[in-house]
CSV table of C-alpha atoms in Angstrom, one decimal:
chain,number,residue,atom,x,y,z
A,2,UNK,CA,16.3,68.8,14.1
A,3,UNK,CA,14.8,68.2,10.6
A,4,UNK,CA,16.4,64.8,10.1
A,5,UNK,CA,16.1,62.6,7.1
A,6,UNK,CA,18.3,60.7,4.7
A,7,UNK,CA,20.6,62.6,2.3
A,8,UNK,CA,22.1,61.0,-0.9
A,9,UNK,CA,25.4,62.5,-1.6
A,10,UNK,CA,26.7,61.7,-5.2
A,11,UNK,CA,30.3,62.9,-5.8
A,12,UNK,CA,33.4,61.2,-6.8
A,13,UNK,CA,35.6,63.5,-4.8
A,14,UNK,CA,36.5,61.7,-1.5
A,15,UNK,CA,37.4,65.0,0.3
A,16,UNK,CA,34.0,66.6,-0.4
A,17,UNK,CA,32.1,63.5,0.7
A,18,UNK,CA,34.1,63.2,4.0
A,19,UNK,CA,33.7,66.9,4.7
A,20,UNK,CA,29.9,66.9,4.2
A,21,UNK,CA,29.5,63.7,6.0
A,22,UNK,CA,30.8,65.3,9.2
A,23,UNK,CA,28.5,68.3,9.0
A,24,UNK,CA,25.3,66.3,7.9
A,25,UNK,CA,25.7,63.6,10.5
A,26,UNK,CA,26.3,66.2,13.3
A,27,UNK,CA,22.9,67.6,12.3
A,28,UNK,CA,21.2,64.3,12.7
A,29,UNK,CA,21.0,63.3,9.0
A,30,UNK,CA,21.5,59.8,7.7
A,31,UNK,CA,24.0,59.9,4.8
A,32,UNK,CA,24.2,57.6,1.8
A,33,UNK,CA,27.0,58.1,-0.7
A,34,UNK,CA,27.5,57.2,-4.4
A,35,UNK,CA,30.4,57.8,-6.8
A,36,UNK,CA,28.4,58.4,-9.9
A,37,UNK,CA,25.0,58.7,-11.4
A,38,UNK,CA,24.5,54.9,-12.0
A,39,UNK,CA,25.4,54.0,-8.5
A,40,UNK,CA,23.0,56.7,-7.2
A,41,UNK,CA,20.1,55.2,-9.3
A,42,UNK,CA,20.7,51.8,-7.8
A,43,UNK,CA,20.6,53.1,-4.3
A,44,UNK,CA,17.3,54.9,-5.0
A,45,UNK,CA,15.7,51.5,-5.9
A,46,UNK,CA,16.3,50.2,-2.3
A,47,UNK,CA,16.5,53.3,-0.1
A,48,UNK,CA,14.0,56.1,0.8
A,49,UNK,CA,15.9,59.4,0.2
A,50,UNK,CA,14.6,62.9,1.4
A,51,UNK,CA,17.2,65.0,-0.5
A,52,UNK,CA,20.0,64.5,-3.1
A,53,UNK,CA,23.2,66.5,-3.4
A,54,UNK,CA,24.4,65.7,-6.9
A,55,UNK,CA,27.8,66.6,-8.5
A,56,UNK,CA,27.7,67.5,-12.2
A,57,UNK,CA,31.1,66.1,-13.3
A,58,UNK,CA,31.3,62.4,-12.6
A,59,UNK,CA,32.4,59.2,-14.5
A,60,UNK,CA,29.9,56.8,-16.2
A,61,UNK,CA,26.8,58.9,-15.6
A,62,UNK,CA,27.1,62.6,-14.9
A,63,UNK,CA,24.9,64.7,-12.7
A,64,UNK,CA,22.9,66.1,-15.6
A,65,UNK,CA,22.0,62.7,-16.9
A,66,UNK,CA,21.2,61.4,-13.4
A,67,UNK,CA,19.0,64.3,-12.5
A,68,UNK,CA,16.9,63.9,-15.6
A,69,UNK,CA,16.5,60.1,-14.9
A,70,UNK,CA,15.6,60.8,-11.3
A,71,UNK,CA,13.0,63.3,-12.2
A,72,UNK,CA,11.1,60.7,-14.4
A,73,UNK,CA,9.5,59.4,-11.2
A,74,UNK,CA,10.8,61.1,-8.1
A,75,UNK,CA,10.3,64.5,-6.7
A,76,UNK,CA,12.6,64.9,-3.6
A,77,UNK,CA,14.8,68.1,-3.6
A,78,UNK,CA,18.0,68.0,-5.6
A,79,UNK,CA,20.9,70.3,-5.0
A,80,UNK,CA,23.3,70.3,-8.0
A,81,UNK,CA,27.0,70.7,-7.1
A,82,UNK,CA,29.6,71.9,-9.7
A,83,UNK,CA,32.9,73.6,-10.3
A,84,UNK,CA,31.3,75.5,-13.2
A,85,UNK,CA,29.8,78.8,-12.0
A,86,UNK,CA,28.8,80.3,-15.3
A,87,UNK,CA,25.2,81.5,-15.5
A,88,UNK,CA,24.4,79.1,-18.4
A,89,UNK,CA,25.5,76.2,-16.2
A,90,UNK,CA,23.2,77.2,-13.4
A,91,UNK,CA,20.3,77.6,-15.8
A,92,UNK,CA,20.9,74.2,-17.3
A,93,UNK,CA,21.0,72.5,-13.9
A,94,UNK,CA,17.7,74.3,-12.7
A,95,UNK,CA,15.9,73.7,-16.0
A,96,UNK,CA,16.4,69.9,-15.9
A,97,UNK,CA,14.7,69.6,-12.5
A,98,UNK,CA,17.4,70.7,-9.8
A,99,UNK,CA,16.1,72.8,-6.9
A,100,UNK,CA,19.3,74.6,-6.1
A,101,UNK,CA,22.8,75.0,-7.6
A,102,UNK,CA,26.0,75.3,-5.5
A,103,UNK,CA,29.4,76.2,-7.0
A,104,UNK,CA,32.6,74.7,-5.7
A,105,UNK,CA,34.5,75.6,-3.6
A,106,UNK,CA,31.7,76.1,-1.1
A,107,UNK,CA,31.2,76.6,2.7
A,108,UNK,CA,29.9,73.4,4.4
A,109,UNK,CA,27.7,75.7,6.6
A,110,UNK,CA,26.2,77.2,3.6
A,111,UNK,CA,25.4,73.8,2.1
A,112,UNK,CA,23.9,72.7,5.4
A,113,UNK,CA,21.7,75.8,5.4
A,114,UNK,CA,20.5,75.1,1.8
A,115,UNK,CA,19.9,71.4,2.7
A,116,UNK,CA,17.6,72.5,5.6
A,117,UNK,CA,15.9,75.2,3.5
A,118,UNK,CA,15.1,72.7,0.7
A,119,UNK,CA,13.8,70.1,3.1
A,120,UNK,CA,11.6,72.6,5.0
A,121,UNK,CA,10.1,73.9,1.7
A,122,UNK,CA,9.5,70.5,0.3
A,123,UNK,CA,7.8,69.2,3.4
A,124,UNK,CA,5.6,72.2,3.8
A,125,UNK,CA,4.4,72.0,0.2
A,126,UNK,CA,3.7,68.3,0.5
A,127,UNK,CA,2.2,68.4,3.9
A,128,UNK,CA,4.8,66.2,5.5
A,129,UNK,CA,5.7,66.6,9.2
A,130,UNK,CA,8.7,68.7,10.0
A,131,UNK,CA,9.1,67.5,13.6
A,132,UNK,CA,9.6,64.3,15.5
A,133,UNK,CA,12.0,63.4,12.7
A,134,UNK,CA,13.8,61.0,15.1
A,135,UNK,CA,10.8,58.8,15.2
A,136,UNK,CA,9.5,56.3,12.7
A,137,UNK,CA,5.9,55.4,13.5
A,138,UNK,CA,4.1,52.4,11.8
A,139,UNK,CA,0.7,51.8,13.4
A,140,UNK,CA,1.5,50.9,17.0
A,141,UNK,CA,5.2,50.5,16.4
A,142,UNK,CA,7.4,53.5,17.3
A,143,UNK,CA,11.2,53.5,16.5
A,144,UNK,CA,13.2,56.2,17.9
A,145,UNK,CA,16.4,56.6,16.0
A,146,UNK,CA,18.1,59.0,18.5
A,147,UNK,CA,17.5,57.0,21.6
A,148,UNK,CA,17.4,53.5,20.0
A,149,UNK,CA,14.1,52.8,21.8
A,150,UNK,CA,11.3,50.8,20.3
A,151,UNK,CA,7.7,50.9,21.6
A,152,UNK,CA,4.9,48.5,20.7
A,153,UNK,CA,1.4,49.6,22.0
A,154,UNK,CA,3.2,52.2,24.1
A,155,UNK,CA,5.3,49.5,25.9
A,156,UNK,CA,9.1,49.5,25.5
A,157,UNK,CA,10.6,46.5,23.7
A,158,UNK,CA,14.3,45.9,24.3
A,159,UNK,CA,16.3,45.0,21.2
A,160,UNK,CA,20.0,44.3,20.8
A,161,UNK,CA,21.9,46.7,18.7
A,162,UNK,CA,21.9,44.4,15.7
A,163,UNK,CA,18.2,43.8,16.0
A,164,UNK,CA,17.5,47.5,16.2
A,165,UNK,CA,19.7,48.1,13.1
A,166,UNK,CA,17.8,45.5,11.1
A,167,UNK,CA,14.4,47.0,12.2
A,168,UNK,CA,15.6,50.5,11.4
A,169,UNK,CA,16.8,49.4,7.9
A,170,UNK,CA,13.5,47.8,7.1
A,171,UNK,CA,11.4,50.7,8.5
A,172,UNK,CA,13.3,53.5,6.8
A,173,UNK,CA,12.7,51.5,3.5
A,174,UNK,CA,9.1,50.9,4.2
A,175,UNK,CA,7.3,49.3,1.3
A,176,UNK,CA,10.5,48.0,-0.3
A,177,UNK,CA,11.4,44.4,-0.3
A,178,UNK,CA,15.0,43.9,0.9
A,179,UNK,CA,16.9,40.7,0.4
A,180,UNK,CA,18.8,39.0,3.1
A,181,UNK,CA,22.0,40.1,1.4
A,182,UNK,CA,21.0,43.8,1.4
A,183,UNK,CA,20.0,43.7,5.0
A,184,UNK,CA,23.2,41.8,6.1
A,185,UNK,CA,25.6,44.1,4.1
A,186,UNK,CA,23.7,47.3,5.4
A,187,UNK,CA,23.9,46.2,9.1
A,188,UNK,CA,27.2,44.2,9.3
A,189,UNK,CA,29.1,46.2,6.6
A,190,UNK,CA,30.7,43.0,5.2
A,191,UNK,CA,30.1,40.6,2.3
A,192,UNK,CA,27.1,38.3,2.6
A,193,UNK,CA,27.6,34.6,1.9
A,194,UNK,CA,24.7,32.6,0.4
A,195,UNK,CA,24.7,29.9,3.2
A,196,UNK,CA,24.5,32.7,5.8
A,197,UNK,CA,21.2,32.5,7.8
A,198,UNK,CA,22.2,35.3,10.3
A,199,UNK,CA,19.5,37.7,9.1
A,200,UNK,CA,16.8,35.0,9.3
A,201,UNK,CA,17.7,34.2,12.9
A,202,UNK,CA,17.7,37.9,13.9
A,203,UNK,CA,14.3,38.5,12.1
A,204,UNK,CA,12.8,35.6,14.1
A,205,UNK,CA,14.0,37.1,17.4
A,206,UNK,CA,12.7,40.6,16.4
A,207,UNK,CA,9.3,39.2,15.6
A,208,UNK,CA,9.2,37.4,19.0
A,209,UNK,CA,9.6,40.8,20.6
A,210,UNK,CA,7.4,43.2,18.5
A,211,UNK,CA,4.7,40.9,17.0
A,212,UNK,CA,1.5,39.9,18.8
A,213,UNK,CA,1.7,36.5,16.9
A,214,UNK,CA,5.2,36.0,15.5
A,215,UNK,CA,3.8,33.2,13.3
A,216,UNK,CA,1.5,35.6,11.6
A,217,UNK,CA,3.5,39.0,11.6
A,218,UNK,CA,1.8,42.4,11.2
A,219,UNK,CA,5.0,44.4,10.8
A,220,UNK,CA,7.9,42.4,9.3
A,221,UNK,CA,6.5,40.4,6.3
A,222,UNK,CA,8.3,37.7,4.4
A,223,UNK,CA,8.3,37.9,0.7
A,224,UNK,CA,9.2,34.3,-0.2
A,225,UNK,CA,12.2,33.9,-2.5
A,226,UNK,CA,13.0,37.6,-2.2
A,227,UNK,CA,13.4,38.8,1.4
A,228,UNK,CA,11.6,41.0,4.0
A,229,UNK,CA,9.6,44.2,4.1
A,230,UNK,CA,7.6,46.4,6.4
A,231,UNK,CA,4.6,47.5,4.6
């Protein structure tokens, strides 16, 4: 499996639900946004390997969003539109999109295009195309498929919540995530300011994966902001 994180930006719930089934069945992690502004916010806190971007959306459409994304990011972008005229395709490709798919479309065709774009991008950038189920950070190995964690080749047993927190931090390596962002990503519910649940779980994770939990090598605290894996 290629694996990776796909950001799907579309305000049509039916399309989002349909593609979610096919993409997740192929081992992809899926993030969703209803418009360009929401997509840009997600890109600030998440690593994304490929974007599927609808053209017609409220607040910020796909054309504007694509131009904004291309100011500093180079992951593949597949434009999605009900407009099939040649000029529409030319416009999409000229502003930085890598592919253009017209609605209605076959989910299997979209899946094939996603895989093709990811392979091409990884080959051109020298990125690995295998072992996509593993995140390796020095001597820390996180296997997303099996939910196993190894430190110095020794398995460390984490609870499902602990694993989910570690996974969120690892897939956003280099990005500082607040306790609120971590909590809402893992628990899928609103965070309350007095809630110290994340702090307690971070302490337990450090006790299991760090040689010296008081001076962690992996999960760093950024005081006043949150946590990060560098």
